[in-house]
Coordinates of C-alpha atoms and ligand atoms in Angstrom, one line a residue:
M1 CA -13.1 -88.3 -17.1
A2 CA -11.4 -85.2 -15.8
S3 CA -8.7 -86.0 -13.2
N4 CA -6.4 -84.0 -11.2
S5 CA -2.7 -84.6 -11.5
N6 CA -2.4 -83.9 -7.7
N7 CA -5.0 -86.0 -6.1
S8 CA -4.2 -84.8 -2.5
K9 CA -6.4 -81.9 -1.6
T10 CA -4.0 -80.6 1.1
R11 CA -3.8 -76.8 1.1
L12 CA -0.4 -75.5 -0.1
P13 CA 1.3 -72.9 2.2
I14 CA 0.6 -69.3 1.1
Q15 CA 3.6 -67.3 0.0
E16 CA 4.7 -64.2 1.9
P17 CA 4.0 -61.2 -0.3
A18 CA 7.0 -59.2 -1.7
W19 CA 7.5 -56.5 -4.3
W20 CA 9.8 -58.6 -6.3
K21 CA 7.1 -61.3 -6.6
E22 CA 4.6 -59.0 -8.0
I23 CA 6.6 -57.1 -10.6
F24 CA 6.5 -57.4 -14.4
C25 CA 10.1 -57.6 -15.7
Y26 CA 11.0 -56.8 -19.3
Q27 CA 14.1 -58.2 -20.9
I28 CA 16.0 -56.0 -23.3
Y29 CA 18.6 -57.2 -25.8
P30 CA 20.5 -53.9 -26.2
S31 CA 21.8 -54.5 -29.7
S32 CA 18.4 -54.9 -31.2
F33 CA 16.1 -52.7 -29.2
K34 CA 16.4 -49.2 -30.5
D35 CA 19.3 -47.3 -32.2
S36 CA 19.5 -43.6 -31.5
N37 CA 22.5 -42.6 -33.6
G38 CA 22.1 -44.4 -36.8
D39 CA 25.1 -46.8 -36.5
G40 CA 22.8 -49.8 -36.9
V41 CA 23.3 -51.0 -33.3
G42 CA 20.8 -50.5 -30.5
D43 CA 22.0 -48.3 -27.7
L44 CA 21.3 -46.9 -24.2
K45 CA 19.8 -43.6 -25.5
G46 CA 17.5 -45.6 -27.7
I47 CA 16.4 -47.5 -24.6
T48 CA 15.8 -44.3 -22.7
A49 CA 13.7 -43.0 -25.6
K50 CA 11.4 -46.0 -25.1
V51 CA 11.1 -45.8 -21.3
D52 CA 7.5 -44.4 -21.6
Y53 CA 6.6 -47.2 -24.0
L54 CA 7.7 -49.7 -21.3
K55 CA 5.9 -47.8 -18.5
D56 CA 2.7 -47.9 -20.4
L57 CA 3.0 -51.6 -21.0
G58 CA 3.0 -52.0 -17.2
V59 CA 6.8 -52.8 -16.9
D60 CA 8.2 -52.4 -13.3
M61 CA 11.7 -53.5 -14.0
I62 CA 14.0 -54.0 -17.0
W63 CA 16.7 -56.7 -17.3
L64 CA 19.4 -55.5 -19.7
C65 CA 21.4 -58.2 -21.4
P66 CA 25.2 -57.5 -21.1
L67 CA 26.1 -53.9 -22.0
Y68 CA 29.8 -54.0 -20.9
K69 CA 32.8 -53.7 -23.1
S70 CA 33.1 -56.8 -25.2
P71 CA 34.4 -58.1 -28.5
M72 CA 30.9 -59.6 -29.0
V73 CA 32.0 -63.1 -29.9
D74 CA 28.9 -64.2 -27.9
M75 CA 27.0 -60.9 -28.2
G76 CA 28.3 -59.4 -24.8
Y77 CA 28.3 -62.6 -22.9
D78 CA 32.1 -62.4 -23.4
I79 CA 33.0 -59.4 -21.3
S80 CA 36.4 -57.6 -21.6
D81 CA 35.8 -54.9 -19.0
Y82 CA 33.0 -55.2 -16.4
R83 CA 33.1 -51.5 -15.5
E84 CA 32.9 -50.0 -19.0
I85 CA 30.0 -49.6 -21.3
H86 CA 30.4 -51.2 -24.8
A87 CA 31.1 -48.2 -26.9
P88 CA 28.4 -48.8 -29.6
F89 CA 25.9 -48.8 -26.7
G90 CA 27.0 -45.4 -25.5
T91 CA 28.7 -43.9 -22.5
M92 CA 28.4 -44.1 -18.8
Q93 CA 26.5 -40.8 -18.9
D94 CA 24.0 -42.4 -21.2
W95 CA 23.7 -45.2 -18.7
E96 CA 23.1 -42.8 -15.8
E97 CA 20.5 -41.0 -17.9
L98 CA 18.7 -44.2 -18.4
V99 CA 18.7 -45.0 -14.8
A100 CA 17.4 -41.6 -13.9
A101 CA 14.6 -41.9 -16.5
L102 CA 13.7 -45.3 -15.0
K103 CA 13.8 -43.9 -11.4
A104 CA 11.6 -41.0 -12.4
R105 CA 9.0 -43.5 -13.4
G106 CA 9.4 -45.7 -10.4
M107 CA 11.0 -48.5 -12.4
K108 CA 14.0 -50.6 -11.6
L109 CA 16.9 -52.0 -13.5
I110 CA 18.9 -55.2 -13.3
H111 CA 22.0 -56.2 -15.1
D112 CA 23.3 -59.5 -16.4
L113 CA 26.1 -60.8 -14.2
V114 CA 28.3 -63.0 -16.4
V115 CA 30.9 -64.5 -14.1
N116 CA 31.3 -68.1 -15.1
H117 CA 33.7 -66.7 -17.7
T118 CA 35.1 -63.5 -19.3
S119 CA 36.3 -62.7 -22.8
D120 CA 39.8 -63.9 -23.6
Q121 CA 40.3 -60.1 -24.3
H122 CA 39.8 -59.2 -20.6
Q123 CA 42.9 -57.8 -19.1
W124 CA 42.8 -60.5 -16.4
F125 CA 43.1 -63.2 -19.0
Q126 CA 45.8 -61.4 -21.0
E127 CA 47.8 -61.2 -17.7
S128 CA 46.9 -64.7 -16.7
K129 CA 48.1 -66.3 -19.9
S130 CA 51.4 -64.3 -20.0
S131 CA 53.1 -66.4 -17.4
K132 CA 52.7 -69.2 -14.8
D133 CA 53.8 -66.6 -12.2
S134 CA 51.3 -63.9 -13.0
P135 CA 49.3 -62.8 -10.0
Y136 CA 46.3 -63.4 -12.3
R137 CA 47.3 -66.8 -13.2
D138 CA 44.8 -68.5 -10.9
Y139 CA 41.9 -66.2 -11.9
Y140 CA 41.4 -68.8 -14.7
I141 CA 41.7 -72.5 -14.8
W142 CA 45.0 -73.8 -16.2
R143 CA 46.2 -77.3 -16.4
P144 CA 49.0 -79.1 -18.2
G145 CA 48.1 -81.4 -21.1
K146 CA 48.4 -85.1 -21.2
T147 CA 50.1 -87.5 -23.7
D148 CA 48.2 -90.2 -25.3
T149 CA 49.6 -93.7 -26.2
S150 CA 50.9 -92.4 -29.6
G151 CA 52.7 -89.5 -27.9
R152 CA 50.1 -86.9 -29.0
R153 CA 49.5 -84.0 -26.7
I154 CA 45.9 -84.1 -25.5
P155 CA 43.8 -82.0 -23.1
P156 CA 43.8 -82.5 -19.3
N157 CA 40.5 -84.4 -19.5
N158 CA 37.8 -85.5 -21.9
W159 CA 35.3 -82.7 -21.2
R160 CA 33.3 -81.6 -24.2
S161 CA 32.5 -77.9 -24.5
I162 CA 28.8 -77.1 -24.1
W163 CA 28.7 -75.8 -27.6
G164 CA 29.8 -78.0 -30.4
N165 CA 31.8 -81.3 -30.3
G166 CA 35.3 -80.0 -29.3
S167 CA 37.2 -80.1 -26.1
A168 CA 36.4 -77.8 -23.3
W169 CA 40.1 -77.0 -23.1
E170 CA 42.2 -74.8 -25.3
Y171 CA 46.0 -75.1 -25.6
D172 CA 48.0 -72.0 -25.1
E173 CA 51.6 -72.0 -26.3
T174 CA 52.9 -69.1 -24.1
T175 CA 52.9 -71.3 -21.0
D176 CA 52.4 -74.7 -22.6
E177 CA 49.2 -75.3 -20.7
Y178 CA 45.5 -75.7 -21.4
Y179 CA 42.7 -73.3 -20.1
L180 CA 39.1 -74.4 -19.5
H181 CA 36.3 -72.9 -21.5
L182 CA 32.9 -74.5 -21.0
F183 CA 31.5 -72.3 -23.8
S184 CA 33.6 -71.0 -26.7
P185 CA 37.4 -70.7 -26.6
Q186 CA 37.1 -66.9 -26.5
Q187 CA 35.2 -67.4 -23.1
P188 CA 37.7 -68.7 -20.6
D189 CA 36.1 -69.9 -17.3
L190 CA 36.9 -67.9 -14.2
N191 CA 38.3 -69.8 -11.1
F192 CA 36.2 -69.2 -8.1
T193 CA 38.5 -71.0 -5.8
S194 CA 40.8 -68.0 -6.1
P195 CA 40.2 -65.7 -3.2
A196 CA 41.5 -62.7 -5.2
L197 CA 39.1 -63.4 -8.0
M198 CA 36.2 -63.7 -5.6
E199 CA 37.1 -60.3 -4.2
E200 CA 37.3 -58.7 -7.7
I201 CA 33.8 -60.1 -8.5
K202 CA 32.3 -58.8 -5.2
D203 CA 34.0 -55.3 -5.8
M204 CA 32.5 -55.3 -9.4
M205 CA 29.0 -56.1 -8.1
R206 CA 29.2 -53.4 -5.4
F207 CA 30.3 -51.0 -8.2
W208 CA 27.0 -51.4 -10.1
L209 CA 24.8 -51.7 -7.0
N210 CA 26.3 -48.4 -5.7
K211 CA 25.6 -46.9 -9.1
G212 CA 21.9 -47.7 -8.6
I213 CA 21.0 -51.0 -10.1
S214 CA 18.5 -53.2 -8.1
G215 CA 20.1 -56.5 -8.8
F216 CA 21.4 -59.2 -11.2
R217 CA 20.4 -62.0 -13.5
L218 CA 23.2 -64.5 -12.9
D219 CA 24.3 -66.0 -16.2
A220 CA 25.0 -69.8 -16.2
I221 CA 25.4 -69.6 -12.4
N222 CA 24.9 -73.3 -11.9
F223 CA 28.2 -74.0 -13.6
V224 CA 30.6 -71.7 -11.7
S225 CA 32.0 -74.4 -9.4
K226 CA 34.1 -77.2 -10.9
P227 CA 35.6 -80.3 -9.3
M228 CA 39.1 -79.0 -9.2
D229 CA 40.7 -82.4 -9.7
F230 CA 38.9 -82.5 -13.2
P231 CA 38.1 -86.1 -13.5
D232 CA 37.2 -87.5 -16.9
A233 CA 33.4 -87.4 -17.6
P234 CA 31.7 -90.8 -18.0
I235 CA 31.6 -92.0 -21.7
Q236 CA 28.2 -91.2 -23.1
D237 CA 29.2 -91.1 -26.8
P238 CA 31.8 -93.8 -27.6
S239 CA 32.3 -92.4 -31.1
S240 CA 33.7 -89.0 -29.7
E241 CA 36.9 -88.1 -28.1
Y242 CA 35.1 -85.6 -25.8
Q243 CA 32.1 -86.2 -23.5
P244 CA 29.5 -84.0 -22.0
A245 CA 30.5 -83.3 -18.4
F246 CA 27.3 -81.7 -16.9
S247 CA 27.1 -84.3 -14.2
L248 CA 30.5 -83.0 -13.0
F249 CA 30.2 -79.2 -13.2
N250 CA 26.4 -78.6 -13.0
H251 CA 25.7 -77.6 -9.4
G252 CA 29.3 -78.3 -8.8
P253 CA 30.9 -79.0 -5.4
K254 CA 31.2 -75.5 -3.9
I255 CA 28.3 -73.8 -5.7
H256 CA 26.3 -73.1 -2.5
E257 CA 29.4 -71.8 -0.7
I258 CA 30.1 -69.4 -3.5
L259 CA 26.6 -68.0 -3.8
Q260 CA 26.3 -67.7 0.0
E261 CA 29.4 -65.7 0.1
L262 CA 28.1 -63.3 -2.6
Q263 CA 24.9 -63.0 -0.8
R264 CA 26.4 -62.4 2.6
D265 CA 29.2 -60.0 1.6
V266 CA 27.4 -58.1 -1.2
L267 CA 23.8 -58.8 -2.3
S268 CA 22.3 -58.8 1.2
K269 CA 23.7 -55.4 2.0
Y270 CA 21.7 -53.9 -0.9
D271 CA 18.6 -56.1 -0.5
A272 CA 19.3 -56.9 -4.2
F273 CA 17.1 -58.8 -6.6
T274 CA 18.5 -62.0 -8.0
V275 CA 17.4 -64.4 -10.6
G276 CA 19.9 -67.1 -11.5
E277 CA 20.0 -68.8 -15.0
A278 CA 20.1 -72.5 -14.3
A279 CA 19.4 -74.8 -17.2
F280 CA 19.4 -78.6 -16.4
T281 CA 18.0 -77.9 -12.9
S282 CA 15.3 -80.0 -11.1
P283 CA 12.7 -78.5 -8.8
E284 CA 14.6 -80.1 -5.7
Q285 CA 17.9 -78.4 -6.9
A286 CA 16.1 -75.1 -7.4
V287 CA 14.7 -75.2 -4.0
S288 CA 18.2 -75.7 -2.6
Y289 CA 19.1 -72.2 -3.8
V290 CA 15.9 -70.3 -3.3
R291 CA 14.0 -71.7 -0.3
Q292 CA 12.8 -68.5 1.6
D293 CA 12.8 -69.8 5.1
R294 CA 16.5 -70.4 5.1
E295 CA 18.7 -67.7 6.7
D296 CA 21.4 -68.4 4.0
K297 CA 19.2 -68.5 1.0
E298 CA 21.3 -67.8 -2.1
M299 CA 19.0 -66.3 -4.8
Q300 CA 15.4 -65.2 -4.9
M301 CA 14.5 -67.3 -7.9
I302 CA 16.1 -69.1 -10.8
F303 CA 15.2 -69.5 -14.5
H304 CA 15.0 -73.3 -15.0
T305 CA 14.6 -74.3 -18.6
E306 CA 12.8 -77.7 -18.4
H307 CA 9.6 -76.4 -20.1
V308 CA 11.4 -74.7 -23.1
D309 CA 13.9 -77.7 -23.3
L310 CA 11.0 -79.9 -24.2
Y311 CA 11.3 -78.3 -27.6
G312 CA 15.0 -77.5 -27.7
G313 CA 18.0 -78.4 -29.8
F314 CA 18.7 -78.2 -33.5
E315 CA 16.5 -81.2 -34.6
E316 CA 16.7 -82.2 -38.3
G317 CA 14.2 -84.0 -40.2
P318 CA 10.4 -84.2 -39.8
Q319 CA 9.0 -82.2 -36.9
E320 CA 7.0 -84.1 -34.3
A321 CA 3.7 -82.6 -33.2
R322 CA 4.1 -81.0 -29.8
D323 CA 3.0 -82.9 -26.8
Y324 CA 1.1 -80.5 -24.6
V325 CA 0.3 -83.0 -22.0
K326 CA 4.1 -83.1 -21.2
L327 CA 4.2 -79.3 -21.2
A328 CA 1.3 -79.2 -18.8
N329 CA 2.9 -81.7 -16.5
V330 CA 6.2 -79.9 -16.5
I331 CA 4.5 -76.6 -15.7
S332 CA 2.4 -78.2 -13.0
K333 CA 5.4 -80.0 -11.4
W334 CA 7.3 -76.7 -11.0
Q335 CA 4.4 -74.6 -10.0
T336 CA 3.2 -76.9 -7.3
Y337 CA 6.7 -78.0 -6.0
M338 CA 7.9 -74.4 -5.6
L339 CA 4.8 -73.2 -4.0
N340 CA 4.8 -76.1 -1.7
H341 CA 8.4 -75.7 -0.6
D342 CA 8.3 -72.0 0.3
S343 CA 10.2 -71.2 -2.9
W344 CA 9.6 -68.6 -5.6
Q345 CA 9.9 -69.0 -9.3
S346 CA 10.2 -67.1 -12.5
V347 CA 7.5 -67.3 -15.3
F348 CA 8.7 -67.0 -18.8
L349 CA 8.5 -68.6 -22.3
S350 CA 10.9 -66.4 -24.3
N351 CA 14.4 -64.9 -24.1
H352 CA 17.4 -64.2 -26.3
D353 CA 18.4 -67.9 -26.4
Q354 CA 15.0 -69.3 -27.5
P355 CA 13.3 -69.3 -30.9
R356 CA 10.1 -67.5 -30.8
P357 CA 7.4 -69.5 -28.9
I358 CA 4.6 -68.9 -31.4
N359 CA 6.6 -71.0 -33.7
N360 CA 8.5 -73.3 -31.4
I361 CA 6.0 -74.1 -28.8
L362 CA 2.7 -73.6 -30.6
Q363 CA 3.8 -74.3 -34.2
A364 CA 1.2 -71.9 -35.2
K365 CA 0.6 -70.6 -38.7
I366 CA 1.2 -67.0 -39.3
S367 CA -2.5 -66.5 -39.9
Q368 CA -3.0 -67.7 -36.3
R369 CA -0.4 -65.4 -34.7
E370 CA -2.9 -63.1 -32.9
E371 CA -4.7 -65.9 -31.1
A372 CA -1.4 -67.8 -30.4
A373 CA 0.4 -64.8 -29.0
K374 CA -2.6 -63.9 -26.8
L375 CA -2.8 -67.5 -25.5
L376 CA 0.9 -67.5 -24.5
C377 CA 0.3 -64.1 -22.7
L378 CA -2.6 -65.4 -20.7
F379 CA -0.7 -68.6 -20.0
L380 CA 2.2 -66.6 -18.5
C381 CA 0.0 -64.2 -16.7
T382 CA -1.9 -66.9 -14.9
Q383 CA 1.0 -68.7 -13.4
A384 CA 2.6 -68.3 -9.9
G385 CA 6.0 -66.5 -10.0
T386 CA 7.6 -63.3 -11.2
L387 CA 6.5 -62.5 -14.7
Y388 CA 9.0 -61.9 -17.5
C389 CA 8.5 -60.7 -21.1
Y390 CA 11.2 -60.7 -23.7
Q391 CA 11.3 -57.7 -26.2
G392 CA 9.0 -58.3 -29.2
E393 CA 6.9 -61.0 -27.4
E394 CA 4.3 -58.3 -26.5
V395 CA 3.5 -57.7 -30.2
G396 CA 3.8 -61.4 -31.3
M397 CA 7.1 -61.5 -33.0
V398 CA 7.9 -64.7 -34.9
N399 CA 10.9 -66.6 -36.2
V400 CA 12.8 -65.3 -39.2
P401 CA 11.7 -66.4 -42.7
E402 CA 12.8 -69.8 -44.0
D403 CA 14.6 -68.4 -47.0
W404 CA 17.1 -66.3 -45.1
P405 CA 20.6 -67.3 -46.2
L406 CA 23.1 -68.5 -43.5
E407 CA 25.0 -65.3 -43.5
E408 CA 22.0 -63.5 -41.8
Y409 CA 22.4 -65.8 -38.8
K410 CA 24.9 -63.9 -36.7
D411 CA 25.0 -66.2 -33.7
L412 CA 28.3 -68.2 -33.3
V413 CA 26.2 -71.2 -32.1
S414 CA 24.2 -71.3 -35.4
Q415 CA 27.4 -70.7 -37.6
D416 CA 29.4 -73.4 -35.6
Y417 CA 26.5 -75.9 -35.9
F418 CA 26.4 -75.5 -39.7
R419 CA 30.1 -75.9 -40.1
E420 CA 30.2 -79.0 -37.8
R421 CA 27.3 -80.7 -39.6
Q422 CA 28.8 -79.9 -42.9
K423 CA 32.0 -81.6 -41.9
E424 CA 30.2 -84.6 -40.6
L425 CA 28.1 -84.9 -43.7
Q426 CA 31.1 -84.5 -46.0
A427 CA 32.9 -87.3 -44.1
K428 CA 29.7 -89.5 -44.3
T429 CA 28.8 -88.9 -47.9
G430 CA 32.3 -88.3 -49.3
E431 CA 30.8 -85.3 -51.1
A432 CA 32.4 -81.8 -51.0
H433 CA 29.0 -80.2 -51.1
P434 CA 26.5 -82.5 -49.2
D435 CA 22.8 -81.6 -49.2
M436 CA 22.4 -79.2 -46.2
T437 CA 18.7 -78.5 -46.6
E438 CA 17.7 -80.3 -43.3
V439 CA 20.5 -78.5 -41.5
R440 CA 19.4 -75.1 -42.7
K441 CA 15.8 -75.9 -41.7
A442 CA 16.9 -76.9 -38.2
I443 CA 18.8 -73.6 -37.9
N444 CA 15.8 -71.6 -39.2
R445 CA 13.5 -73.4 -36.6
K446 CA 15.9 -73.3 -33.5
A447 CA 18.5 -70.6 -34.0
R448 CA 18.8 -68.0 -31.1
D449 CA 19.0 -65.5 -34.0
N450 CA 15.2 -65.8 -34.2
A451 CA 15.0 -63.8 -30.9
R452 CA 17.6 -61.3 -31.9
T453 CA 16.3 -59.5 -34.9
P454 CA 15.7 -55.8 -34.5
M455 CA 12.6 -54.7 -32.6
P456 CA 9.7 -53.8 -35.0
W457 CA 8.7 -50.4 -34.0
D458 CA 6.9 -49.7 -37.2
S459 CA 6.3 -51.2 -40.7
S460 CA 9.1 -49.3 -42.6
P461 CA 12.0 -51.2 -44.1
K462 CA 14.2 -50.5 -41.1
A463 CA 11.4 -51.1 -38.7
G464 CA 11.9 -47.7 -37.0
F465 CA 14.8 -49.5 -35.2
T466 CA 17.6 -47.5 -37.0
T467 CA 18.1 -44.9 -39.7
G468 CA 21.4 -46.7 -40.7
T469 CA 22.2 -50.3 -41.7
P470 CA 20.9 -52.6 -39.0
W471 CA 23.6 -54.9 -37.6
M472 CA 21.2 -57.7 -38.0
R473 CA 18.6 -58.0 -40.8
V474 CA 15.1 -56.8 -39.9
N475 CA 12.6 -59.7 -40.0
E476 CA 10.3 -58.5 -42.8
D477 CA 7.4 -59.7 -40.7
N478 CA 7.5 -56.1 -39.3
Q479 CA 5.4 -55.0 -42.3
V480 CA 2.4 -56.7 -40.6
C481 CA 3.5 -57.0 -36.9
N482 CA 4.9 -53.9 -35.2
V483 CA 4.4 -51.6 -32.3
A484 CA 3.0 -48.6 -34.2
D485 CA 0.2 -50.6 -35.8
Q486 CA -0.8 -52.2 -32.5
Q487 CA -0.5 -49.3 -30.0
G488 CA -3.7 -48.0 -28.8
K489 CA -5.6 -50.5 -30.9
K490 CA -8.4 -52.4 -29.2
D491 CA -7.8 -56.1 -29.5
S492 CA -4.2 -55.9 -30.7
I493 CA -1.7 -58.3 -29.1
L494 CA 0.0 -55.3 -27.4
T495 CA -3.2 -54.1 -26.0
F496 CA -4.0 -57.7 -24.8
W497 CA -0.6 -57.8 -23.0
K498 CA -1.2 -54.4 -21.3
E499 CA -4.7 -55.5 -20.1
T500 CA -3.6 -59.0 -19.0
V501 CA -0.6 -57.6 -17.0
Q502 CA -2.9 -55.2 -15.3
L503 CA -5.4 -57.9 -14.5
R504 CA -2.6 -60.1 -13.0
K505 CA -1.2 -57.2 -11.0
S506 CA -4.7 -56.6 -9.5
T507 CA -5.4 -60.3 -8.8
P508 CA -3.2 -61.7 -6.1
T509 CA -4.7 -65.2 -6.7
L510 CA -2.9 -65.3 -10.0
I511 CA 0.5 -64.4 -8.5
Y512 CA 0.4 -66.3 -5.2
G513 CA -2.5 -68.8 -5.4
Q514 CA -2.3 -72.5 -5.3
F515 CA -2.0 -74.3 -8.6
E516 CA -4.0 -77.4 -9.5
L517 CA -3.7 -79.0 -13.0
N518 CA -6.8 -80.3 -14.6
L519 CA -5.9 -83.0 -17.0
D520 CA -8.3 -84.9 -19.2
E521 CA -6.7 -87.4 -21.5
R522 CA -9.4 -87.1 -24.0
Y523 CA -8.2 -83.7 -24.9
P524 CA -4.5 -83.7 -25.4
T525 CA -4.1 -80.1 -26.7
I526 CA -6.1 -78.5 -23.8
I527 CA -4.1 -77.2 -20.9
S528 CA -6.2 -76.1 -17.9
Y529 CA -5.5 -75.4 -14.2
T530 CA -7.0 -73.7 -11.3
R531 CA -5.5 -71.0 -9.2
E532 CA -6.9 -70.5 -5.6
L533 CA -6.2 -68.1 -2.7
D534 CA -8.4 -67.2 0.2
D535 CA -11.6 -68.7 -1.4
K536 CA -11.0 -66.9 -4.7
R537 CA -10.7 -69.4 -7.5
Y538 CA -9.7 -68.9 -11.2
L539 CA -9.8 -71.4 -14.0
F540 CA -7.4 -71.1 -17.0
I541 CA -8.4 -73.2 -20.0
A542 CA -6.8 -73.0 -23.4
N543 CA -6.5 -75.1 -26.7
F544 CA -2.8 -75.2 -27.5
G545 CA -3.6 -77.0 -30.8
G546 CA -4.1 -75.5 -34.2
E547 CA -7.6 -77.2 -34.7
A548 CA -10.8 -76.5 -32.8
V549 CA -11.6 -79.0 -30.0
A550 CA -15.2 -79.8 -29.0
V551 CA -14.9 -79.4 -25.3
N552 CA -17.0 -77.4 -22.9
A553 CA -15.3 -75.5 -20.1
S554 CA -17.6 -77.2 -17.6
T555 CA -15.5 -80.4 -18.2
Y556 CA -12.7 -78.5 -16.4
G557 CA -14.7 -77.1 -13.6
A558 CA -16.5 -74.1 -14.9
T559 CA -20.1 -73.9 -13.5
P560 CA -23.1 -71.9 -14.7
E561 CA -22.2 -69.2 -12.2
S562 CA -18.5 -68.9 -13.4
T563 CA -17.7 -65.6 -14.9
L564 CA -15.5 -65.3 -18.0
V565 CA -13.1 -62.6 -16.9
H566 CA -10.7 -62.6 -19.8
H567 CA -10.2 -64.3 -23.1
T568 CA -8.2 -64.3 -26.2
L569 CA -10.7 -63.7 -29.0
G570 CA -11.2 -60.0 -28.7
S571 CA -14.6 -58.9 -29.5
N572 CA -15.7 -62.3 -30.7
E573 CA -17.8 -64.1 -28.2
P574 CA -16.0 -67.4 -27.3
G575 CA -17.8 -70.4 -28.4
E576 CA -19.9 -72.4 -25.8
G577 CA -19.3 -75.9 -26.7
E578 CA -15.8 -75.7 -28.3
L579 CA -12.5 -74.0 -28.0
V580 CA -11.2 -72.9 -31.4
A581 CA -7.5 -73.1 -32.3
Y582 CA -5.5 -71.2 -29.7
E583 CA -8.5 -70.0 -27.8
A584 CA -7.6 -69.2 -24.1
R585 CA -10.0 -68.3 -21.4
L586 CA -9.9 -67.3 -17.7
Y587 CA -12.9 -67.8 -15.5
R588 CA -13.7 -66.7 -11.9
L589 CA -15.2 -69.7 -10.3
Ligands
LIG1 C1 23.6 -68.0 -21.2 C2 23.3 -66.8 -22.0 O1 21.9 -66.6 -21.8 C3 23.7 -67.1 -23.4 O2 23.2 -66.1 -24.3 C4 25.2 -67.2 -23.4 O3 25.5 -67.5 -24.7 C5 25.7 -68.2 -22.4 N1 25.1 -68.1 -21.1 C6 27.1 -68.0 -22.2 O4 27.3 -66.8 -21.4

């Protein structure tokens, strides 16, 4: 029997329309988008050259991943100067030309605001570490070490870094103290309790807003406030010296005050767009940042990661089949909770931190790419929230091939994971060269590198990305999946994206409407929901599984009068009585 997850039929409040709710935002990873000068690294002039491509796709705003000066330990999320452009990406003049090209087409730009930490090469940190008396000392978080019972120097507390198994503290000899780094040791955390630091951050934000950006994506924003007495984290892993400390620094004690101050003193003055990255966040916590009827709301929306985290982590060993009932419930929980609490959300499946969803979420075979990519597109375009697409998603990019050697994975997280697992397996087996097959497979499936390969503009060996040696290997998949082959072609994934984005933009029900999940336990690979606004109703139904399912759309509420307005199978007429693998349909009821 079909049953609704939400049995109450109370009408959800209708959201106030706003431009930033209706836009289509495209995320660019500058290193891998388009190289204009043959040095193998994507750059600003390359992006400018592709602005018409983006306009044609229906893009209203681009989000540029960090383009500031950086030693690139974490690909720009380690900033050494907030006001300078990373030289391989070009000059400030190139940046201004990009902004002008976007403006001329009525498009907007947002930047990544990475303020949980800087690079250890930032002048502030260099000054800060030089002396306990430096005026920059309290820009970062320094604490003396402790001594254990055997007289060994140990870090100030037991916090584990978010990446790897090591401490979140690094000892620095110059002043005989430790500094905090939730991410890598080259990314020291900033101290938001320092008024001087706070003013620096505000000035830097004004600098970019005055130069013409429309707002920010706020990196790791839920981690910026720490309990400054730094208590030990509860023991979760008795075998380890260091413990995960999320419960202490996630949505930390002063997070709302910090965000309200940034909003009051800077963002509100520019009517700026804000989307906060906030992994490990519940809908209730999200609402505490974004609820619109509050005078002091802090951001417009967040990126929560609960849906993508269902399939996260470097898991080794046999892969479990995906549980799409869980996925449907997570999507439904967020859609209804946010709509029902006067709160807006972001809609995404891909970004630079996620493996490609065709592989990771759908586990589709390469022969099923086209249907799978279109399903994901229709799934995204029929949810409430601001729509995001990550570069390459619009042509159906997939993960890198399984046989790539480890050197091709450039991300520090992939490399650290390999090293740490090797040490663990060496210790466990006593072998100098333990079998690393499962570790390699896990990296292939889950590495962030999967999202970071050069954009496939064409089928040539360098993918039309560069004339030089690409900084990261081109995924050879570009021979069959690239922009040039798909552009202007009826039924291509790219054309499907263009059409579906236009359909969404012209259908307010898909952006603002109520969301109601239709669950039928007999069909665990089917996800279906209804969107409704002002007596207009739409039904989304899709088969997330790789096998056909004998199910009629009427089971989910389609009637003989329903009109099929959009579907994934191109010119083929969709089957009446079954949904083939990865088939997705949208009906007007
Ligand atoms: C989140 C970013 O998306 C990710 O790429 C980065 O490594 C971490 N924050 C640290 O800045």
